[in-house]
mmCIF file of C-alpha atoms and ligand atoms in Angstrom:
data_model
loop_
_atom_site.group_PDB
_atom_site.id
_atom_site.type_symbol
_atom_site.label_atom_id
_atom_site.label_comp_id
_atom_site.label_asym_id
_atom_site.label_seq_id
_atom_site.Cartn_x
_atom_site.Cartn_y
_atom_site.Cartn_z
ATOM 1 C CA UNK A 57 140.082 89.689 108.676
ATOM 2 C CA UNK A 58 139.542 87.111 106.141
ATOM 3 C CA UNK A 59 138.289 87.609 102.664
ATOM 4 C CA UNK A 60 136.392 84.999 100.814
ATOM 5 C CA UNK A 61 135.529 84.916 97.167
ATOM 6 C CA UNK A 62 132.192 83.793 95.513
ATOM 7 C CA UNK A 63 131.941 83.015 91.792
ATOM 8 C CA UNK A 64 128.933 84.643 90.197
ATOM 9 C CA UNK A 65 128.012 83.575 86.613
ATOM 10 C CA UNK A 66 126.461 86.573 85.160
ATOM 11 C CA UNK A 67 124.244 86.154 82.112
ATOM 12 C CA UNK A 68 123.176 88.981 79.913
ATOM 13 C CA UNK A 69 126.063 91.255 80.741
ATOM 14 C CA UNK A 70 126.097 92.725 77.453
ATOM 15 C CA UNK A 71 122.836 94.137 77.858
ATOM 16 C CA UNK A 72 121.903 97.545 79.204
ATOM 17 C CA UNK A 73 120.921 96.394 82.650
ATOM 18 C CA UNK A 74 123.592 93.743 82.970
ATOM 19 C CA UNK A 75 126.430 95.731 81.951
ATOM 20 C CA UNK A 76 125.904 99.086 83.572
ATOM 21 C CA UNK A 77 123.971 98.546 86.799
ATOM 22 C CA UNK A 78 124.886 95.032 87.728
ATOM 23 C CA UNK A 79 128.400 94.466 86.494
ATOM 24 C CA UNK A 80 129.960 98.167 86.613
ATOM 25 C CA UNK A 81 127.859 99.848 89.251
ATOM 26 C CA UNK A 82 127.370 96.865 91.366
ATOM 27 C CA UNK A 83 129.663 93.797 91.143
ATOM 28 C CA UNK A 84 132.914 95.669 90.182
ATOM 29 C CA UNK A 85 132.035 98.640 92.340
ATOM 30 C CA UNK A 86 131.715 95.945 95.394
ATOM 31 C CA UNK A 87 135.008 94.686 94.431
ATOM 32 C CA UNK A 88 136.436 98.213 94.288
ATOM 33 C CA UNK A 89 135.440 99.023 97.819
ATOM 34 C CA UNK A 90 137.137 95.754 99.024
ATOM 35 C CA UNK A 91 133.928 93.472 99.034
ATOM 36 C CA UNK A 92 130.914 93.237 101.171
ATOM 37 C CA UNK A 93 131.539 93.222 104.822
ATOM 38 C CA UNK A 94 129.572 90.467 106.919
ATOM 39 C CA UNK A 95 128.594 90.671 110.405
ATOM 40 C CA UNK A 96 131.939 89.263 111.804
ATOM 41 C CA UNK A 97 133.923 91.794 109.911
ATOM 42 C CA UNK A 98 135.061 89.448 107.267
ATOM 43 C CA UNK A 99 134.675 90.327 103.642
ATOM 44 C CA UNK A 100 133.269 88.680 100.666
ATOM 45 C CA UNK A 101 134.529 89.575 97.284
ATOM 46 C CA UNK A 102 132.793 88.514 93.812
ATOM 47 C CA UNK A 103 134.478 86.899 90.894
ATOM 48 C CA UNK A 104 132.311 87.583 88.010
ATOM 49 C CA UNK A 105 132.219 84.846 85.064
ATOM 50 C CA UNK A 106 130.775 86.776 82.184
ATOM 51 C CA UNK A 107 128.187 84.547 80.273
ATOM 52 C CA UNK A 108 126.569 85.371 76.908
ATOM 53 C CA UNK A 109 125.837 84.440 73.394
ATOM 54 C CA UNK A 110 128.712 86.312 71.587
ATOM 55 C CA UNK A 111 132.266 85.355 72.445
ATOM 56 C CA UNK A 112 133.652 88.411 70.809
ATOM 57 C CA UNK A 113 131.409 90.918 72.625
ATOM 58 C CA UNK A 114 132.178 89.125 76.028
ATOM 59 C CA UNK A 115 135.950 89.229 75.155
ATOM 60 C CA UNK A 116 135.756 92.975 74.411
ATOM 61 C CA UNK A 117 133.852 93.494 77.617
ATOM 62 C CA UNK A 118 136.211 91.426 79.840
ATOM 63 C CA UNK A 119 139.257 93.182 78.394
ATOM 64 C CA UNK A 120 137.721 96.625 79.036
ATOM 65 C CA UNK A 121 137.377 95.735 82.764
ATOM 66 C CA UNK A 122 140.562 93.545 83.176
ATOM 67 C CA UNK A 123 138.494 90.394 83.600
ATOM 68 C CA UNK A 124 139.637 86.844 82.636
ATOM 69 C CA UNK A 125 136.654 84.714 82.867
ATOM 70 C CA UNK A 126 134.038 84.768 80.127
ATOM 71 C CA UNK A 127 132.315 82.027 78.360
ATOM 72 C CA UNK A 128 129.391 81.237 75.924
ATOM 73 C CA UNK A 129 128.854 77.867 77.883
ATOM 74 C CA UNK A 130 126.278 78.412 80.766
ATOM 75 C CA UNK A 131 126.922 74.789 81.992
ATOM 76 C CA UNK A 132 130.832 75.466 82.318
ATOM 77 C CA UNK A 133 130.035 78.739 84.081
ATOM 78 C CA UNK A 134 127.777 77.158 86.390
ATOM 79 C CA UNK A 135 130.484 74.699 87.404
ATOM 80 C CA UNK A 136 132.729 77.668 88.591
ATOM 81 C CA UNK A 137 129.858 79.735 90.288
ATOM 82 C CA UNK A 138 128.192 79.612 93.534
ATOM 83 C CA UNK A 139 125.529 82.292 92.230
ATOM 84 C CA UNK A 140 123.794 82.506 89.115
ATOM 85 C CA UNK A 141 122.794 85.985 87.957
ATOM 86 C CA UNK A 142 120.402 86.659 85.073
ATOM 87 C CA UNK A 143 119.759 89.893 83.225
ATOM 88 C CA UNK A 144 118.929 88.463 79.728
ATOM 89 C CA UNK A 145 115.858 89.442 77.776
ATOM 90 C CA UNK A 146 113.050 88.252 80.011
ATOM 91 C CA UNK A 147 112.070 85.525 77.417
ATOM 92 C CA UNK A 148 115.337 83.779 77.880
ATOM 93 C CA UNK A 149 115.223 83.862 81.808
ATOM 94 C CA UNK A 150 113.297 80.783 82.800
ATOM 95 C CA UNK A 151 115.252 78.092 80.992
ATOM 96 C CA UNK A 152 118.666 79.374 82.263
ATOM 97 C CA UNK A 153 117.298 80.051 85.842
ATOM 98 C CA UNK A 154 116.022 76.513 85.901
ATOM 99 C CA UNK A 155 119.226 75.115 84.912
ATOM 100 C CA UNK A 156 121.155 76.942 87.441
ATOM 101 C CA UNK A 157 118.483 75.922 90.207
ATOM 102 C CA UNK A 158 119.142 72.074 88.818
ATOM 103 C CA UNK A 159 122.947 72.829 89.220
ATOM 104 C CA UNK A 160 122.234 73.883 93.009
ATOM 105 C CA UNK A 161 123.316 77.430 92.453
ATOM 106 C CA UNK A 162 121.880 80.439 94.464
ATOM 107 C CA UNK A 163 119.986 82.625 92.097
ATOM 108 C CA UNK A 164 119.510 86.511 91.792
ATOM 109 C CA UNK A 165 117.727 87.633 88.692
ATOM 110 C CA UNK A 166 116.309 90.719 87.093
ATOM 111 C CA UNK A 167 112.486 91.178 86.973
ATOM 112 C CA UNK A 168 110.007 90.086 85.679
ATOM 113 C CA UNK A 169 111.386 86.632 86.695
ATOM 114 C CA UNK A 170 109.145 85.118 83.897
ATOM 115 C CA UNK A 171 106.635 85.966 81.311
ATOM 116 C CA UNK A 172 103.726 84.185 83.107
ATOM 117 C CA UNK A 173 102.652 83.660 86.695
ATOM 118 C CA UNK A 174 102.692 79.791 86.017
ATOM 119 C CA UNK A 175 106.457 80.024 85.120
ATOM 120 C CA UNK A 176 107.103 82.529 87.937
ATOM 121 C CA UNK A 177 105.566 80.357 90.538
ATOM 122 C CA UNK A 178 107.359 77.315 89.090
ATOM 123 C CA UNK A 179 110.832 78.938 89.425
ATOM 124 C CA UNK A 180 109.804 80.020 93.019
ATOM 125 C CA UNK A 181 108.844 76.346 93.775
ATOM 126 C CA UNK A 182 111.863 74.803 92.133
ATOM 127 C CA UNK A 183 114.192 77.118 93.967
ATOM 128 C CA UNK A 184 112.590 76.157 97.335
ATOM 129 C CA UNK A 185 112.724 72.553 96.601
ATOM 130 C CA UNK A 186 116.139 72.550 95.643
ATOM 131 C CA UNK A 187 117.191 74.660 98.902
ATOM 132 C CA UNK A 188 118.829 77.483 96.773
ATOM 133 C CA UNK A 189 118.583 81.076 98.030
ATOM 134 C CA UNK A 190 116.699 83.427 95.425
ATOM 135 C CA UNK A 191 116.215 86.799 94.871
ATOM 136 C CA UNK A 192 114.666 89.375 92.328
ATOM 137 C CA UNK A 193 115.851 92.755 91.510
ATOM 138 C CA UNK A 194 113.533 95.395 93.308
ATOM 139 C CA UNK A 195 115.950 98.376 92.502
ATOM 140 C CA UNK A 196 113.357 101.168 93.022
ATOM 141 C CA UNK A 197 112.942 100.485 96.767
ATOM 142 C CA UNK A 198 116.442 101.624 97.087
ATOM 143 C CA UNK A 199 116.051 105.093 95.272
ATOM 144 C CA UNK A 200 116.927 108.056 97.581
ATOM 145 C CA UNK A 201 113.494 109.537 96.789
ATOM 146 C CA UNK A 202 111.519 106.196 97.642
ATOM 147 C CA UNK A 203 113.815 105.881 100.857
ATOM 148 C CA UNK A 204 112.728 109.265 101.892
ATOM 149 C CA UNK A 205 109.136 108.254 101.416
ATOM 150 C CA UNK A 206 109.566 105.284 103.345
ATOM 151 C CA UNK A 207 111.224 107.163 106.185
ATOM 152 C CA UNK A 208 108.134 109.475 106.386
ATOM 153 C CA UNK A 209 105.750 106.719 106.325
ATOM 154 C CA UNK A 210 107.719 104.998 109.218
ATOM 155 C CA UNK A 211 107.614 108.126 111.070
ATOM 156 C CA UNK A 212 104.158 108.385 111.064
ATOM 157 C CA UNK A 213 103.946 111.734 108.815
ATOM 158 C CA UNK A 214 100.975 111.025 106.602
ATOM 159 C CA UNK A 215 98.561 110.202 109.434
ATOM 160 C CA UNK A 216 96.177 107.716 107.434
ATOM 161 C CA UNK A 217 97.393 107.268 103.677
ATOM 162 C CA UNK A 218 94.480 107.834 101.464
ATOM 163 C CA UNK A 219 95.944 107.603 97.795
ATOM 164 C CA UNK A 220 98.882 107.213 95.758
ATOM 165 C CA UNK A 221 99.230 108.615 92.264
ATOM 166 C CA UNK A 222 102.112 107.409 90.289
ATOM 167 C CA UNK A 223 103.371 109.112 86.802
ATOM 168 C CA UNK A 224 106.070 107.233 85.028
ATOM 169 C CA UNK A 225 107.386 107.681 81.670
ATOM 170 C CA UNK A 226 109.202 109.642 78.902
ATOM 171 C CA UNK A 227 108.989 109.846 75.209
ATOM 172 C CA UNK A 228 110.862 106.807 73.655
ATOM 173 C CA UNK A 229 111.725 107.888 70.083
ATOM 174 C CA UNK A 230 110.302 105.727 67.342
ATOM 175 C CA UNK A 231 113.877 105.127 65.762
ATOM 176 C CA UNK A 232 113.049 106.792 62.262
ATOM 177 C CA UNK A 233 114.321 110.411 62.690
ATOM 178 C CA UNK A 234 116.106 109.818 66.131
ATOM 179 C CA UNK A 235 117.464 106.501 67.363
ATOM 180 C CA UNK A 236 115.147 104.906 70.099
ATOM 181 C CA UNK A 237 116.710 104.860 73.601
ATOM 182 C CA UNK A 238 115.279 101.519 74.553
ATOM 183 C CA UNK A 239 115.858 97.952 72.921
ATOM 184 C CA UNK A 240 113.348 97.248 70.214
ATOM 185 C CA UNK A 241 112.121 93.769 72.138
ATOM 186 C CA UNK A 242 110.406 96.071 74.500
ATOM 187 C CA UNK A 243 107.858 97.009 71.832
ATOM 188 C CA UNK A 244 107.188 93.319 70.309
ATOM 189 C CA UNK A 245 104.795 90.985 72.242
ATOM 190 C CA UNK A 246 106.286 87.856 70.867
ATOM 191 C CA UNK A 247 109.737 88.690 72.358
ATOM 192 C CA UNK A 248 108.554 89.544 75.733
ATOM 193 C CA UNK A 249 107.884 93.168 75.374
ATOM 194 C CA UNK A 250 105.059 95.513 76.799
ATOM 195 C CA UNK A 251 105.150 98.186 79.490
ATOM 196 C CA UNK A 252 102.738 96.257 81.838
ATOM 197 C CA UNK A 253 105.145 93.384 81.997
ATOM 198 C CA UNK A 254 108.101 95.641 82.330
ATOM 199 C CA UNK A 255 106.692 98.094 84.774
ATOM 200 C CA UNK A 256 103.874 96.533 86.913
ATOM 201 C CA UNK A 257 106.243 94.154 88.740
ATOM 202 C CA UNK A 258 107.989 97.438 89.821
ATOM 203 C CA UNK A 259 104.819 98.842 91.056
ATOM 204 C CA UNK A 260 103.841 95.753 92.745
ATOM 205 C CA UNK A 261 106.775 95.715 94.941
ATOM 206 C CA UNK A 262 106.651 99.357 95.586
ATOM 207 C CA UNK A 263 103.047 99.095 96.592
ATOM 208 C CA UNK A 264 103.679 95.941 98.676
ATOM 209 C CA UNK A 265 106.677 97.271 100.725
ATOM 210 C CA UNK A 266 105.343 100.893 101.201
ATOM 211 C CA UNK A 267 101.585 101.007 101.249
ATOM 212 C CA UNK A 268 100.019 97.659 101.342
ATOM 213 C CA UNK A 269 99.044 94.537 99.615
ATOM 214 C CA UNK A 270 97.282 94.789 96.235
ATOM 215 C CA UNK A 271 93.957 93.365 96.178
ATOM 216 C CA UNK A 272 92.464 94.433 92.770
ATOM 217 C CA UNK A 273 93.615 95.854 89.370
ATOM 218 C CA UNK A 274 92.016 97.652 86.685
ATOM 219 C CA UNK A 275 94.233 98.549 83.798
ATOM 220 C CA UNK A 276 94.003 100.041 80.315
ATOM 221 C CA UNK A 277 96.879 98.942 78.020
ATOM 222 C CA UNK A 278 97.479 100.809 74.908
ATOM 223 C CA UNK A 279 99.697 100.748 71.997
ATOM 224 C CA UNK A 280 100.012 104.400 71.088
ATOM 225 C CA UNK A 281 102.905 104.000 68.534
ATOM 226 C CA UNK A 282 102.126 100.921 66.473
ATOM 227 C CA UNK A 283 105.077 101.172 64.050
ATOM 228 C CA UNK A 284 108.734 101.737 65.329
ATOM 229 C CA UNK A 285 112.319 101.287 63.656
ATOM 230 C CA UNK A 286 114.708 98.782 65.113
ATOM 231 C CA UNK A 287 118.450 98.707 65.797
ATOM 232 C CA UNK A 288 119.204 97.781 62.172
ATOM 233 C CA UNK A 289 117.065 100.421 60.847
ATOM 234 C CA UNK A 290 114.143 98.118 59.599
ATOM 235 C CA UNK A 291 110.548 99.122 60.210
ATOM 236 C CA UNK A 292 108.602 96.731 62.537
ATOM 237 C CA UNK A 293 105.134 96.494 63.806
ATOM 238 C CA UNK A 294 105.199 97.493 67.466
ATOM 239 C CA UNK A 295 102.294 95.396 68.801
ATOM 240 C CA UNK A 296 103.163 95.384 72.434
ATOM 241 C CA UNK A 297 101.543 98.045 75.040
ATOM 242 C CA UNK A 298 103.535 101.207 75.361
ATOM 243 C CA UNK A 299 101.112 102.814 77.841
ATOM 244 C CA UNK A 300 99.129 101.534 80.636
ATOM 245 C CA UNK A 301 96.847 103.326 82.905
ATOM 246 C CA UNK A 302 96.218 101.409 86.086
ATOM 247 C CA UNK A 303 94.037 101.512 89.251
ATOM 248 C CA UNK A 304 95.129 99.428 92.262
ATOM 249 C CA UNK A 305 92.988 99.035 95.431
ATOM 250 C CA UNK A 306 95.083 98.005 98.459
ATOM 251 C CA UNK A 307 94.040 95.874 101.395
ATOM 252 C CA UNK A 308 94.031 98.857 103.810
ATOM 253 C CA UNK A 309 91.618 100.933 101.474
ATOM 254 C CA UNK A 310 94.318 102.869 99.873
ATOM 255 C CA UNK A 311 93.731 103.516 96.272
ATOM 256 C CA UNK A 312 96.902 103.773 93.892
ATOM 257 C CA UNK A 313 96.522 105.027 90.309
ATOM 258 C CA UNK A 314 99.644 104.673 88.392
ATOM 259 C CA UNK A 315 100.313 105.723 84.771
ATOM 260 C CA UNK A 316 103.128 104.346 82.690
ATOM 261 C CA UNK A 317 104.083 105.398 79.368
ATOM 262 C CA UNK A 318 106.845 105.367 76.716
ATOM 263 C CA UNK A 319 104.553 107.953 74.770
ATOM 264 C CA UNK A 320 104.399 111.019 77.049
ATOM 265 C CA UNK A 321 106.589 114.141 77.278
ATOM 266 C CA UNK A 322 107.945 115.042 80.614
ATOM 267 C CA UNK A 323 106.534 117.949 82.498
ATOM 268 C CA UNK A 324 107.692 116.713 85.913
ATOM 269 C CA UNK A 325 110.828 116.883 87.972
ATOM 270 C CA UNK A 326 111.660 113.376 87.531
ATOM 271 C CA UNK A 327 110.947 110.474 85.223
ATOM 272 C CA UNK A 328 109.031 108.798 87.884
ATOM 273 C CA UNK A 329 106.975 110.542 90.579
ATOM 274 C CA UNK A 330 104.612 109.286 93.303
ATOM 275 C CA UNK A 331 102.165 111.632 95.013
ATOM 276 C CA UNK A 332 100.884 110.247 98.482
ATOM 277 C CA UNK A 333 98.213 111.885 100.219
ATOM 278 C CA UNK A 334 97.407 111.254 103.765
ATOM 279 C CA UNK A 335 95.035 112.858 106.483
ATOM 280 C CA UNK A 336 97.857 114.626 108.035
ATOM 281 C CA UNK A 337 100.272 115.389 104.960
ATOM 282 C CA UNK A 338 101.424 114.772 101.517
ATOM 283 C CA UNK A 339 104.462 114.059 99.809
ATOM 284 C CA UNK A 340 105.841 113.812 96.213
ATOM 285 C CA UNK A 341 108.608 111.430 95.795
ATOM 286 C CA UNK A 342 110.801 111.112 92.713
ATOM 287 C CA UNK A 343 113.982 109.002 92.064
ATOM 288 C CA UNK A 344 116.163 111.349 94.229
ATOM 289 C CA UNK A 345 114.010 113.984 95.726
ATOM 290 C CA UNK A 346 110.957 114.214 97.905
ATOM 291 C CA UNK A 347 108.978 117.127 98.998
ATOM 292 C CA UNK A 348 106.089 117.388 101.577
ATOM 293 C CA UNK A 349 103.207 119.484 102.720
ATOM 294 C CA UNK A 350 102.064 119.151 106.247
ATOM 295 C CA UNK A 351 98.223 119.769 107.172
ATOM 296 C CA UNK A 352 99.253 122.872 109.086
ATOM 297 C CA UNK A 353 100.961 124.510 106.012
ATOM 298 C CA UNK A 354 98.321 123.310 103.566
ATOM 299 C CA UNK A 355 96.805 126.500 101.790
ATOM 300 C CA UNK A 356 93.040 126.734 101.253
ATOM 301 C CA UNK A 357 92.538 127.290 97.440
ATOM 302 C CA UNK A 358 89.211 128.610 96.381
ATOM 303 C CA UNK A 359 87.845 127.450 92.820
ATOM 304 C CA UNK A 360 87.348 130.701 90.832
ATOM 305 C CA UNK A 361 88.225 130.432 87.116
ATOM 306 C CA UNK A 362 87.221 134.168 86.842
ATOM 307 C CA UNK A 363 90.328 135.238 88.411
ATOM 308 C CA UNK A 364 94.109 134.688 87.348
ATOM 309 C CA UNK A 365 95.984 132.267 89.632
ATOM 310 C CA UNK A 366 98.303 134.010 91.676
ATOM 311 C CA UNK A 367 99.027 131.326 94.205
ATOM 312 C CA UNK A 368 102.388 129.546 93.463
ATOM 313 C CA UNK A 369 101.185 126.126 94.898
ATOM 314 C CA UNK A 370 104.547 124.439 94.441
ATOM 315 C CA UNK A 371 106.309 127.086 96.524
ATOM 316 C CA UNK A 372 104.287 125.788 99.459
ATOM 317 C CA UNK A 373 106.025 122.359 99.571
ATOM 318 C CA UNK A 374 109.359 121.594 101.665
ATOM 319 C CA UNK A 375 112.180 119.421 100.610
ATOM 320 C CA UNK A 376 112.901 116.516 102.709
ATOM 321 C CA UNK A 377 116.723 116.446 103.602
ATOM 322 C CA UNK A 378 118.860 113.716 102.633
ATOM 323 C CA UNK A 379 120.065 112.899 106.272
ATOM 324 C CA UNK A 380 122.037 110.017 104.811
ATOM 325 C CA UNK A 381 124.323 109.009 102.064
ATOM 326 C CA UNK A 382 122.503 107.327 99.223
ATOM 327 C CA UNK A 383 124.622 104.693 97.323
ATOM 328 C CA UNK A 384 123.487 102.903 94.036
ATOM 329 C CA UNK A 385 120.227 101.197 94.542
ATOM 330 C CA UNK A 386 121.310 98.005 92.473
ATOM 331 C CA UNK A 387 124.557 97.795 94.593
ATOM 332 C CA UNK A 388 122.729 97.900 97.849
ATOM 333 C CA UNK A 389 120.561 95.097 97.016
ATOM 334 C CA UNK A 390 123.486 92.950 95.557
ATOM 335 C CA UNK A 391 125.267 93.441 98.937
ATOM 336 C CA UNK A 392 122.103 92.244 100.829
ATOM 337 C CA UNK A 393 121.868 89.429 98.561
ATOM 338 C CA UNK A 394 125.545 88.512 99.127
ATOM 339 C CA UNK A 395 124.988 88.589 102.822
ATOM 340 C CA UNK A 396 121.915 86.405 102.429
ATOM 341 C CA UNK A 397 124.096 83.704 100.830
ATOM 342 C CA UNK A 398 127.056 84.102 102.795
ATOM 343 C CA UNK A 399 125.710 84.295 106.303
ATOM 344 C CA UNK A 400 122.013 83.661 105.761
ATOM 345 C CA UNK A 401 121.073 87.337 106.511
ATOM 346 C CA UNK A 402 117.302 88.068 105.644
ATOM 347 C CA UNK A 403 116.364 89.081 102.007
ATOM 348 C CA UNK A 404 112.559 89.370 101.632
ATOM 349 C CA UNK A 405 112.817 90.002 97.709
ATOM 350 C CA UNK A 406 112.587 86.406 96.933
ATOM 351 C CA UNK A 407 111.302 84.542 93.785
ATOM 352 C CA UNK A 408 107.697 84.467 95.492
ATOM 353 C CA UNK A 409 107.867 88.232 95.631
ATOM 354 C CA UNK A 410 108.869 88.140 91.866
ATOM 355 C CA UNK A 411 105.890 85.862 91.198
ATOM 356 C CA UNK A 412 103.404 88.199 92.770
ATOM 357 C CA UNK A 413 104.838 91.071 90.450
ATOM 358 C CA UNK A 414 104.359 88.788 87.334
ATOM 359 C CA UNK A 415 100.810 87.831 88.774
ATOM 360 C CA UNK A 416 99.947 91.729 88.803
ATOM 361 C CA UNK A 417 101.255 92.241 85.109
ATOM 362 C CA UNK A 418 99.204 89.094 84.074
ATOM 363 C CA UNK A 419 96.008 90.364 85.686
ATOM 364 C CA UNK A 420 96.612 93.754 84.400
ATOM 365 C CA UNK A 421 96.683 92.673 80.826
ATOM 366 C CA UNK A 422 93.795 90.409 81.520
ATOM 367 C CA UNK A 423 91.888 93.482 83.025
ATOM 368 C CA UNK A 424 92.690 95.450 80.008
ATOM 369 C CA UNK A 425 91.706 92.735 77.512
ATOM 370 C CA UNK A 426 88.411 92.190 79.453
ATOM 371 C CA UNK A 427 87.770 95.827 80.228
ATOM 372 C CA UNK A 428 86.999 94.998 83.907
ATOM 373 C CA UNK A 429 88.410 95.285 87.374
ATOM 374 C CA UNK A 430 89.903 92.116 88.555
ATOM 375 C CA UNK A 431 90.681 90.795 92.094
ATOM 376 C CA UNK A 432 94.363 89.556 92.860
ATOM 377 C CA UNK A 433 94.080 86.188 94.602
ATOM 378 C CA UNK A 434 97.036 85.281 97.195
ATOM 379 C CA UNK A 435 99.405 83.065 95.383
HETATM 380 N N1 NAD B 1866 115.458 96.688 87.065
HETATM 381 C C1 NAD B 1866 115.113 97.607 86.216
HETATM 382 O O1 NAD B 1866 114.993 98.786 86.439
HETATM 383 C C2 NAD B 1866 115.167 97.023 84.774
HETATM 384 C C3 NAD B 1866 114.939 98.056 83.714
HETATM 385 C C4 NAD B 1866 115.259 97.730 82.406
HETATM 386 C C5 NAD B 1866 115.353 96.307 82.124
HETATM 387 N N2 NAD B 1866 115.255 95.389 83.172
HETATM 388 C C6 NAD B 1866 114.880 94.098 82.901
HETATM 389 O O2 NAD B 1866 116.290 93.589 82.547
HETATM 390 C C7 NAD B 1866 116.311 92.578 81.409
HETATM 391 C C8 NAD B 1866 117.019 93.053 80.246
HETATM 392 O O3 NAD B 1866 116.794 94.144 79.831
HETATM 393 P P1 NAD B 1866 117.769 95.156 79.096
HETATM 394 O O4 NAD B 1866 116.858 96.606 78.879
HETATM 395 O O5 NAD B 1866 119.169 95.354 79.513
HETATM 396 O O6 NAD B 1866 117.832 94.528 77.705
HETATM 397 P P2 NAD B 1866 119.040 94.333 76.656
HETATM 398 O O7 NAD B 1866 118.285 94.170 75.259
HETATM 399 O O8 NAD B 1866 119.697 95.823 76.640
HETATM 400 O O9 NAD B 1866 119.912 93.289 77.059
HETATM 401 C C9 NAD B 1866 119.435 91.929 76.967
HETATM 402 C C10 NAD B 1866 120.442 90.890 77.077
HETATM 403 O O10 NAD B 1866 119.961 89.478 76.837
HETATM 404 C C11 NAD B 1866 120.756 89.135 75.681
HETATM 405 N N3 NAD B 1866 119.899 88.454 74.850
HETATM 406 C C12 NAD B 1866 119.162 89.015 73.875
HETATM 407 N N4 NAD B 1866 118.128 88.239 73.341
HETATM 408 C C13 NAD B 1866 118.644 86.782 73.762
HETATM 409 C C14 NAD B 1866 118.084 85.528 73.620
HETATM 410 N N5 NAD B 1866 117.073 85.181 72.657
HETATM 411 N N6 NAD B 1866 118.474 84.679 74.450
HETATM 412 C C15 NAD B 1866 119.471 84.880 75.445
HETATM 413 N N7 NAD B 1866 119.990 86.201 75.635
HETATM 414 C C16 NAD B 1866 119.297 87.202 75.095
HETATM 415 C C17 NAD B 1866 121.531 90.181 75.213
HETATM 416 O O11 NAD B 1866 122.435 89.813 74.504
HETATM 417 C C18 NAD B 1866 121.837 91.120 76.306
HETATM 418 O O12 NAD B 1866 122.899 90.725 77.008
HETATM 419 C C19 NAD B 1866 114.844 92.446 81.012
HETATM 420 O O13 NAD B 1866 114.226 91.360 81.639
HETATM 421 C C20 NAD B 1866 114.148 93.612 81.821
HETATM 422 O O14 NAD B 1866 112.768 93.469 82.035
HETATM 423 C C21 NAD B 1866 115.061 95.887 84.385
#
């Protein structure tokens, strides 16, 4: 069967996400497995063109993986590419993506697609007007834990879903006595940082795809740690929100409450967990695992603070089996986008979906600023 090669200009590959998840775990992994198989049995391989600001860093990275094509010239890269991929810092995204749309390239981009809903919608409109395919990373949907949750929903396990409780976060070190494990731009507003802009787009597509359309948001954004130390050892004012406490009402009456924090210490099984309670059963899903409790096996606790707790409530839950092999979520979505480009396979995670995620972040910030619940209008 034939093998076709598609050039992909990859911008931001020296960054955490661009390098590890997108270049190594997705694009190079796809090539190592022989490419993406299309419905007619033919294959598509990807030819990455590494794009960035530092020629030296790109050269080192290219050499490490035996790649030949790298450049600091985005225009030149676009000439050789069919797909443009963007994992730059959020602030740099819009300009580069617009340039790629003008060059007639299909676009795949990290979230958030832009810092403001006006820009995010403009990107979606520009892509549609130019007739180029467009997609935004929605990796959490492909996590084993969330795939198990989706399986439970599709199988009718929950009955009527009542509520969703999400808990995301971990302690991000301040950088003084232990190095911070996330880039410093995330903690500066002027550099596109903030946990709402980072995480609400994720929560939006999780809610939209699993539970229902988001109709309103109330959020409280806080900067718990106002001073941090950057990569160079300099102290800076961390003015972006590093925690957000949100309540979302969905169109079907489901209430979702999601805490996001980089100033919380983990006392959970995973770095993100969603508890879903329904009339017939409940589930707690993390990145990989998911456990359930059916109404028939639900214990009947009685509130009595005078007696010590003897019941081990967690023992009453049951692990959901894998029943499948789970590949890297970023890679699965890359394969879907490549099929979308190569044979017009469906790909619902487009720039319009990306814009809805940015809209929720923007309204979440406004809700916190104004101290009130805000309705989410259709875009
Ligand atoms: N899908 C996810 O789970 C997930 C997780 C983390 C981050 N992200 C998103 O990925 C993007 C990158 O985040 P990261 O954590 O990899 O950041 P990073 O700081 O590690 O990497 C950023 C990349 O952008 C480049 N860059 C930095 N400043 C730039 C500028 N002014 N102009 C152009 N390029 C610049 C850097 O050289 C680097 O290649 C962000 O938009 C972020 O929201 C997504």
